Tab-separated table of C-alpha atoms in Angstrom:
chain	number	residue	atom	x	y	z
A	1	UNK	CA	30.060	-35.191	-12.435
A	2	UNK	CA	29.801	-35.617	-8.683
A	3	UNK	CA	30.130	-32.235	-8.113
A	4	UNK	CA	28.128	-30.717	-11.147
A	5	UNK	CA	24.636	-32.063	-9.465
A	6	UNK	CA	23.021	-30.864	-6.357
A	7	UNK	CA	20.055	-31.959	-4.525
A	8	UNK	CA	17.779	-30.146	-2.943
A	9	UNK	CA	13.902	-29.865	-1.938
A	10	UNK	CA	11.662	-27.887	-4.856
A	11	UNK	CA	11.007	-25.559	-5.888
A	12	UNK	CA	14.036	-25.028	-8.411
A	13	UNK	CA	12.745	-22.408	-10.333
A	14	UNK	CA	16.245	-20.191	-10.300
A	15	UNK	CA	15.736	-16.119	-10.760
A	16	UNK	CA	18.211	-13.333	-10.628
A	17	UNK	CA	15.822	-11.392	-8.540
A	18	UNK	CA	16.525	-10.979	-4.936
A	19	UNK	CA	14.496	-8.861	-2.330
A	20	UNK	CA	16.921	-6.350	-2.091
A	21	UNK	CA	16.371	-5.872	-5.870
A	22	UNK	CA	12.526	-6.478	-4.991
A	23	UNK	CA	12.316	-3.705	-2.640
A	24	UNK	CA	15.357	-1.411	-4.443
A	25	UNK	CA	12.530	-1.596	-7.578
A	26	UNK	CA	9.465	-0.541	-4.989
A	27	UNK	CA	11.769	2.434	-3.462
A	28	UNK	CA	12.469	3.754	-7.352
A	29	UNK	CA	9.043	3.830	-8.310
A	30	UNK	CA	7.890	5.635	-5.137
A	31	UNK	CA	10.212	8.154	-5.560
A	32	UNK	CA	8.266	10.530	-8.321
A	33	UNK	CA	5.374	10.687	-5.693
A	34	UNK	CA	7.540	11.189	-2.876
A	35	UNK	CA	9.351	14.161	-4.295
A	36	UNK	CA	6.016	15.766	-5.766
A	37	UNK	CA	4.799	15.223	-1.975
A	38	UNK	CA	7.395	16.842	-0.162
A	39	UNK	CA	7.690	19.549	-3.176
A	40	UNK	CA	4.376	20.064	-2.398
A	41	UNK	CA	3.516	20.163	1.486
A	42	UNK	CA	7.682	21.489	2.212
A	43	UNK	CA	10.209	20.843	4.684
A	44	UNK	CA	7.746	19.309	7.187
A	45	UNK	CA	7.108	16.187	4.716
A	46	UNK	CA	10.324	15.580	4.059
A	47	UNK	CA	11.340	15.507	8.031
A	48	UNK	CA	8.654	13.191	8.535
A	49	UNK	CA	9.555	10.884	5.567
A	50	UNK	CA	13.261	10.859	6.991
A	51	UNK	CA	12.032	10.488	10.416
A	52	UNK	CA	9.855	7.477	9.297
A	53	UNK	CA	12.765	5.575	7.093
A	54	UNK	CA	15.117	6.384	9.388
A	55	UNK	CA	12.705	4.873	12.512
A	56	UNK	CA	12.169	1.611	10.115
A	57	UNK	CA	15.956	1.031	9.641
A	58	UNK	CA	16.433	1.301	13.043
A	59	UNK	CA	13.782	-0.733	14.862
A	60	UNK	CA	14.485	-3.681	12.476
A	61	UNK	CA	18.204	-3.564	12.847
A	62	UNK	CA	17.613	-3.024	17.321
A	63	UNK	CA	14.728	-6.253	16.751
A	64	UNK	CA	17.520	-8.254	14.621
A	65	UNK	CA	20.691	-6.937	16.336
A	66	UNK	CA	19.780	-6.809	20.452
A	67	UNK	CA	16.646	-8.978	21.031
A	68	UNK	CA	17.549	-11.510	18.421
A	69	UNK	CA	21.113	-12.220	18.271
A	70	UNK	CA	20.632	-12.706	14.567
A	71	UNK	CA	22.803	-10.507	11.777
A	72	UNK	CA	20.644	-7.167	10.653
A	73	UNK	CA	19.442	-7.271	7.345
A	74	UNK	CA	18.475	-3.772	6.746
A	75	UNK	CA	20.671	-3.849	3.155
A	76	UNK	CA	17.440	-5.612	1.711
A	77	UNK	CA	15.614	-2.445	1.973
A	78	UNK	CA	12.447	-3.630	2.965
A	79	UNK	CA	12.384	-1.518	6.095
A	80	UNK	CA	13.171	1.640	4.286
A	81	UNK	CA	9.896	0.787	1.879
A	82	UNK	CA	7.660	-0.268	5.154
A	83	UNK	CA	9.027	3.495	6.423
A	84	UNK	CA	8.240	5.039	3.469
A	85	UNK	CA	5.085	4.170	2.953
A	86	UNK	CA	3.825	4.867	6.083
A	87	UNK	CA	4.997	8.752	5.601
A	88	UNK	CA	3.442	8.536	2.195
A	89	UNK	CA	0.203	7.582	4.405
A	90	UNK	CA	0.070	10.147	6.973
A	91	UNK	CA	-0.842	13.929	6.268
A	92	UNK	CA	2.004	16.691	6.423
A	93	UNK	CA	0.668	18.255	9.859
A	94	UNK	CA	0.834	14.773	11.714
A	95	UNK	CA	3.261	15.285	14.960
A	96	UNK	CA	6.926	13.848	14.662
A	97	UNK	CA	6.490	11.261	17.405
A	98	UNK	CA	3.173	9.986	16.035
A	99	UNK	CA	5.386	8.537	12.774
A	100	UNK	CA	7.988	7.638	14.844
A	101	UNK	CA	5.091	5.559	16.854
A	102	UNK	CA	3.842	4.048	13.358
A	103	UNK	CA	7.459	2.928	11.893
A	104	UNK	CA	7.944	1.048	14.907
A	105	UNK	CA	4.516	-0.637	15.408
A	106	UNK	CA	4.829	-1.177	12.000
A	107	UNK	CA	8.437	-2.912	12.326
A	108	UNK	CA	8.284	-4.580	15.479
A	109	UNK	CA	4.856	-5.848	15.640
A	110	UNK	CA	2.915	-6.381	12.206
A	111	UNK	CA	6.224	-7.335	10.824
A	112	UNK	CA	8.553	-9.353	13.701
A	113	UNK	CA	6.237	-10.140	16.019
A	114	UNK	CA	5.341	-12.943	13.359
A	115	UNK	CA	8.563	-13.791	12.532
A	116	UNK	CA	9.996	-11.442	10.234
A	117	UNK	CA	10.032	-10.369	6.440
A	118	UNK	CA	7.848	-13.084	4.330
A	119	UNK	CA	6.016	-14.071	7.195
A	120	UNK	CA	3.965	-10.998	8.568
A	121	UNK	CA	0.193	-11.498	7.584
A	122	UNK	CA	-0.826	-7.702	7.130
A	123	UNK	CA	0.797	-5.290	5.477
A	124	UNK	CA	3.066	-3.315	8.361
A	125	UNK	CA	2.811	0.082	6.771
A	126	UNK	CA	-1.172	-0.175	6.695
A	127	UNK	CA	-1.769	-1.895	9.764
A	128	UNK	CA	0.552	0.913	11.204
A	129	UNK	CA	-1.587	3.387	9.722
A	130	UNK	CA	-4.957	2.182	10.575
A	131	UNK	CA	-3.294	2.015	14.341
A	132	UNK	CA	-2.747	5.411	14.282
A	133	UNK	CA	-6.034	6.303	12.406
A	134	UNK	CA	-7.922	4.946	15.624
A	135	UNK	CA	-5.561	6.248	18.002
A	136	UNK	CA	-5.099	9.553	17.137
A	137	UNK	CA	-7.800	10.574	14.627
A	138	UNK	CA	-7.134	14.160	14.789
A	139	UNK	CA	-3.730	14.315	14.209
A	140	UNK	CA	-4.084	11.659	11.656
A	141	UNK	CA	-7.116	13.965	9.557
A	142	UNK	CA	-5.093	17.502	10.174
A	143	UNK	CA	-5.594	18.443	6.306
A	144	UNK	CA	-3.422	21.159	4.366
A	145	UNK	CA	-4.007	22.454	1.345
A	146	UNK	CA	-0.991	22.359	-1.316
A	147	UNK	CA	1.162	25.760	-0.663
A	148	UNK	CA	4.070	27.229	1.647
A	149	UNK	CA	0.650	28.907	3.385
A	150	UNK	CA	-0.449	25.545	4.788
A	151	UNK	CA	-4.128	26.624	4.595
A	152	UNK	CA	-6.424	23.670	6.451
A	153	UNK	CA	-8.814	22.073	3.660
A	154	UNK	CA	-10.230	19.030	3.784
A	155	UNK	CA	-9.645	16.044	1.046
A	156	UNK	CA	-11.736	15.509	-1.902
A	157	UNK	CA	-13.793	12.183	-0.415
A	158	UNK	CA	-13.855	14.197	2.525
A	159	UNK	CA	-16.102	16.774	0.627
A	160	UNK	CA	-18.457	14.258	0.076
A	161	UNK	CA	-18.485	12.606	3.707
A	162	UNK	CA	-18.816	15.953	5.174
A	163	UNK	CA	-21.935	17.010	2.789
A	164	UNK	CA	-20.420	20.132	0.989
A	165	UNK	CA	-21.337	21.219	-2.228
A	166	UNK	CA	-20.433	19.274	-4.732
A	167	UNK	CA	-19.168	22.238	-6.746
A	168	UNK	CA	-16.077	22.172	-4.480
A	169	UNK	CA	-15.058	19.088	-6.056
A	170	UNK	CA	-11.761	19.276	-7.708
A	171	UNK	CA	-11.458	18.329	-11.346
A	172	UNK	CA	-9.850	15.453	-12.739
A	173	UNK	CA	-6.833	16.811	-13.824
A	174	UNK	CA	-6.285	18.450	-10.634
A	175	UNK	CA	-6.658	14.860	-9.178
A	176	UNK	CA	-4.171	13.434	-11.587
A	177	UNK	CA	-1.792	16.044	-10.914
A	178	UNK	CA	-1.844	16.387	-7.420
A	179	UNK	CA	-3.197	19.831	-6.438
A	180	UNK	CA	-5.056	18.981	-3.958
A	181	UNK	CA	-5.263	18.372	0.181
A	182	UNK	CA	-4.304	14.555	1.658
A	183	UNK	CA	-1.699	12.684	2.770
A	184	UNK	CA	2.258	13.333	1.974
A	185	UNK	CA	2.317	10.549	-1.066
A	186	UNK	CA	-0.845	9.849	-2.394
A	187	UNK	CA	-2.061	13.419	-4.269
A	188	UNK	CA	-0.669	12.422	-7.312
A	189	UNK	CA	-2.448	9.960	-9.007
A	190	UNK	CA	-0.303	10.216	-12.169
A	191	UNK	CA	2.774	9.915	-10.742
A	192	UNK	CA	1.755	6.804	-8.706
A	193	UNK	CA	-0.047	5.022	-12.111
A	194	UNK	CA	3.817	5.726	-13.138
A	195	UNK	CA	5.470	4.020	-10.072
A	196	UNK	CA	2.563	1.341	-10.490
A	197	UNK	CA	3.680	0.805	-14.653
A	198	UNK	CA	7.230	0.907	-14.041
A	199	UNK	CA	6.583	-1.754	-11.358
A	200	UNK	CA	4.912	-3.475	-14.059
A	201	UNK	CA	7.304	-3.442	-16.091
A	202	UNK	CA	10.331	-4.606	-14.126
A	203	UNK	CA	8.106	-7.431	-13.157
A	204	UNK	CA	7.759	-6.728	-9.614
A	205	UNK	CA	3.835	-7.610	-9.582
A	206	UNK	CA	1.675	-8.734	-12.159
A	207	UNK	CA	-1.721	-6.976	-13.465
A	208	UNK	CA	-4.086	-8.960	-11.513
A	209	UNK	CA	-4.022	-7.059	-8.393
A	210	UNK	CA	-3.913	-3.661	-9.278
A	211	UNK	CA	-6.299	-3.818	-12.412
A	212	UNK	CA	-9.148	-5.838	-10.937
A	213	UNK	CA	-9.007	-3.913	-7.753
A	214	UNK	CA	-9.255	-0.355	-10.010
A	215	UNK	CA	-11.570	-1.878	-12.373
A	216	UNK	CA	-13.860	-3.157	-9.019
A	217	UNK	CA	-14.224	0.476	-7.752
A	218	UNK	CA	-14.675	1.803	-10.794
A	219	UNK	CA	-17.655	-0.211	-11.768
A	220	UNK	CA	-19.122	0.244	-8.689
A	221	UNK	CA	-18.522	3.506	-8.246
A	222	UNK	CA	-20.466	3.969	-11.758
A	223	UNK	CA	-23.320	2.338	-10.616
A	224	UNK	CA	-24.016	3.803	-6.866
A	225	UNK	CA	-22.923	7.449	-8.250
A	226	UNK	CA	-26.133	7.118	-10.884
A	227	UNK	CA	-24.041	5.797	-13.733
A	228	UNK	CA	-22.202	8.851	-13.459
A	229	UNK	CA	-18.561	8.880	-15.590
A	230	UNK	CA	-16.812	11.821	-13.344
A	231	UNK	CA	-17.901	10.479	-10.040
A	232	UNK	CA	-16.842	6.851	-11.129
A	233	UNK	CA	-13.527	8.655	-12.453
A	234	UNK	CA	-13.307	11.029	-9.092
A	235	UNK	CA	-12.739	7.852	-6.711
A	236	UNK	CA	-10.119	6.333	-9.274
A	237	UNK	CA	-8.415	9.153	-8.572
A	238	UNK	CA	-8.836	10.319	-5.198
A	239	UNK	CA	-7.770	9.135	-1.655
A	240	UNK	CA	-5.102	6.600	-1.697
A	241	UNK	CA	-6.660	3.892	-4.247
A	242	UNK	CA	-3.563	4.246	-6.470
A	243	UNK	CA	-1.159	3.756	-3.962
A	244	UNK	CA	-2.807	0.718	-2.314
A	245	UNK	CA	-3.923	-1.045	-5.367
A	246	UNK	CA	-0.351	-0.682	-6.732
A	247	UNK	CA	2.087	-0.870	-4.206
A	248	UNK	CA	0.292	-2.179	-0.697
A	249	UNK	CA	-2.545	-4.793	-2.394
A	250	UNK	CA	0.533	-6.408	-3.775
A	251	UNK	CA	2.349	-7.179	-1.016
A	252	UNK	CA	3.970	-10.580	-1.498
A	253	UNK	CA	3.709	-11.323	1.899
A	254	UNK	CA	-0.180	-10.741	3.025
A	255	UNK	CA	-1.589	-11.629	-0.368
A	256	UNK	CA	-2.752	-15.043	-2.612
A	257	UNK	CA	0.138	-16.829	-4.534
A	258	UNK	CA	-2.410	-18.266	-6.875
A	259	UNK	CA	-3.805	-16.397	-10.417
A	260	UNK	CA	-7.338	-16.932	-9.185
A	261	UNK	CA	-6.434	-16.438	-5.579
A	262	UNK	CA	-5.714	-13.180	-7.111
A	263	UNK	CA	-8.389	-12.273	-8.776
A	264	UNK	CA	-11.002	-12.775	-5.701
A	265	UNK	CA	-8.770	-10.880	-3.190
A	266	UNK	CA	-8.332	-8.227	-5.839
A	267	UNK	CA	-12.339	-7.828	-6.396
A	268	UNK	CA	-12.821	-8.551	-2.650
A	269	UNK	CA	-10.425	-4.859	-1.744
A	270	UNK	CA	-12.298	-3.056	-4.595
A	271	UNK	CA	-15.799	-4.016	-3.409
A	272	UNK	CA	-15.223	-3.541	0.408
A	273	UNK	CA	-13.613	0.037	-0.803
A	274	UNK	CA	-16.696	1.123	-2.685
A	275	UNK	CA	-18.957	0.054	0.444
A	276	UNK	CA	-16.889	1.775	3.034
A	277	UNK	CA	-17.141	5.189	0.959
A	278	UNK	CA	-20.271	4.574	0.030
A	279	UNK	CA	-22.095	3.573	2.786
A	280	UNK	CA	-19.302	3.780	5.714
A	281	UNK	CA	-18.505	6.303	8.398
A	282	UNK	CA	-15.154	6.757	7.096
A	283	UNK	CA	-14.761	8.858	3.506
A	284	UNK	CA	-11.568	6.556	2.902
A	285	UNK	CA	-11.731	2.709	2.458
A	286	UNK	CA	-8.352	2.031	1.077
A	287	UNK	CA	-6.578	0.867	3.889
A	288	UNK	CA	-9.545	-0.899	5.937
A	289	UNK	CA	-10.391	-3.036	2.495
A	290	UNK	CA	-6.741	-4.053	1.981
A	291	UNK	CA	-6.180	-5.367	5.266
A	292	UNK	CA	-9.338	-7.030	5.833
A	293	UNK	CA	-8.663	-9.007	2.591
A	294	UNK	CA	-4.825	-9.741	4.089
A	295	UNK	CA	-6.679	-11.509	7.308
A	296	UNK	CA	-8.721	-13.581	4.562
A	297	UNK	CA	-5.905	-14.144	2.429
A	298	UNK	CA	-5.442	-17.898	3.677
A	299	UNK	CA	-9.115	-19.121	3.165
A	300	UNK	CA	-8.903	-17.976	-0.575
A	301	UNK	CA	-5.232	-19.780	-0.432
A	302	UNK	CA	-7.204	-22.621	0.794
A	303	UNK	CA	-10.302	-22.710	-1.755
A	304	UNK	CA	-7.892	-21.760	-4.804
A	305	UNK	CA	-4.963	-23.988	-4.562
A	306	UNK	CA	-3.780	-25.660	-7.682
A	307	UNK	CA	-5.008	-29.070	-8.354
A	308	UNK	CA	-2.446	-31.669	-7.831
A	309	UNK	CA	-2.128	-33.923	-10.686
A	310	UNK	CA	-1.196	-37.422	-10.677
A	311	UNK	CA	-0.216	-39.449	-7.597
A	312	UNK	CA	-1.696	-42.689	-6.812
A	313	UNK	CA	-5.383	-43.029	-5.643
A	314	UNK	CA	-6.410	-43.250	-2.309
């Protein structure tokens, strides 16, 4: 019997899951929009995706390996998902050394700077990206549109910022499909939804996140766009609201543990999204609205912690 029982501190809540299976999961579901990407944009995108993976791997395993003295642990994957998002985030024209830049600042300082996997407070593919978005904003906004012929367009949101006609607007299935200008991964809005559902179901992340955050913009888009179905349905679907509500929002790391915790940092990233394309400078709100919610992540831990039953009174 002595050697049936163990003790140990909680929690003992005992799962098969591990983060390599965590992160193997994210990888698979990104793949459909990855592919349709580099299908899309050609040979360029997929350099850049290798080139940003590859960059990941290899900063984490030089931070682990040489500056650390600890053993690498680039077999959990979560550097090859930190690299690919990031190339799913940047547009097919972006110079090779500026994702080469963003993988590392990613790797080395969002994510070990503050002690490593589990620990960093912002999400290290979007904090990478919004790095490069303010230091080089014209290779980062270097739009093609989809074709061998690389012809420069500019994004649907950006039609809006930049006061064109509205009839230039794509339509809706266009959106959902993909045939349109923006960055390597995030075109496809159906292909994401199907990352984001398989996700879903593999019970990788719950529905809080991603449906509050969608249903947020979507209301509000309705009511600033004059109660107006398509434009409500146009910023569902454009930009890179799919791929941040599913797959960057829900970062275990930089977001609340609690249901209700949830909730108001999932309403907080829809409403701050809405406002920045609404009312902002920038025609894109995703990433800005995700990681200003990640920096107030531990005041809605705070507020929103389970109550502690029992005990005795003070």
């Amino acid at each position: 019997m002595q050697n049936k029982l163990f003790v140990s501190s909680s929690p003992h809540i005992r799962s098969s899951e591990t983060v390599q299976s965590v992160m193997r999961d994210v990888t698979l579901a990104l793949l459909p929009a990855t592919i349709f990407g580099i299908v899309t944009f050609g040979t360029r995108a997929l350099i850049l995706v290798f080139l940003a993976v590859l960059t990941a791997v290899g900063t984490e395993a030089f931070v682990q390996v040489v500056m650390r003295k600890q053993k690498a642990t680039i077999k959990d994957l979560s550097a090859v998902v930190t690299g690919l998002l990031l190339a799913m985030n940047i547009p097919v024209t972006a110079p090779f050394w500026l994702v080469i830049i963003g993988s590392i600042f990613a790797i080395a300082i969002v994510k070990h700077a503050f002690g490593g996997l589990g620990h960093n407070f912002m999400n290290p593919a979007l904090a990478a990206r919004a790095m490069l978005m303010a230091s080089w904003p014209v290779e980062m906004t270097s739009w093609v549109a989809p074709g061998a012929d690389a012809v420069a367009t500019t994004t649907p949101l950006g039609i809006i910022a930049e006061g064109l006609p509205l009839s230039e607007l794509p339509s809706l299935l266009q959106l959902f499909i993909g045939n349109v200008g923006g960055c390597i991964g995030e075109t496809s809005a159906g292909l994401i939804i199907l990352g984001g559902l398989y996700l879903l179901f593999r019970k990788v992340i719950n529905w809080r996140i991603p449906v509050v955050y969608i249903g947020t913009v979507f209301v509000f888009a309705f009511m600033f766009q004059g109660f107006d179905s398509y434009m409500a349905m146009f910023h569902l679907l454009s930009g890179g609201l799919m791929l941040g509500a599913f797959f960057m929002a829900t970062d275990y790391a930089s977001s609340p543990v609690s249901a209700k915790g949830q909730l108001i940092y999932a309403f907080g990233c829809g409403l701050l999204t809405i406002l920045i394309r609404q009312f902002g400078a920038l025609p894109e709100g995703v990433s800005y609205s995700i990681l200003l919610m990640n920096v107030a992540t531990p005041i809605i831990e705070k507020y929103t912690a389970p109550r502690v039953f029992g005990g005795a009174k003070a």
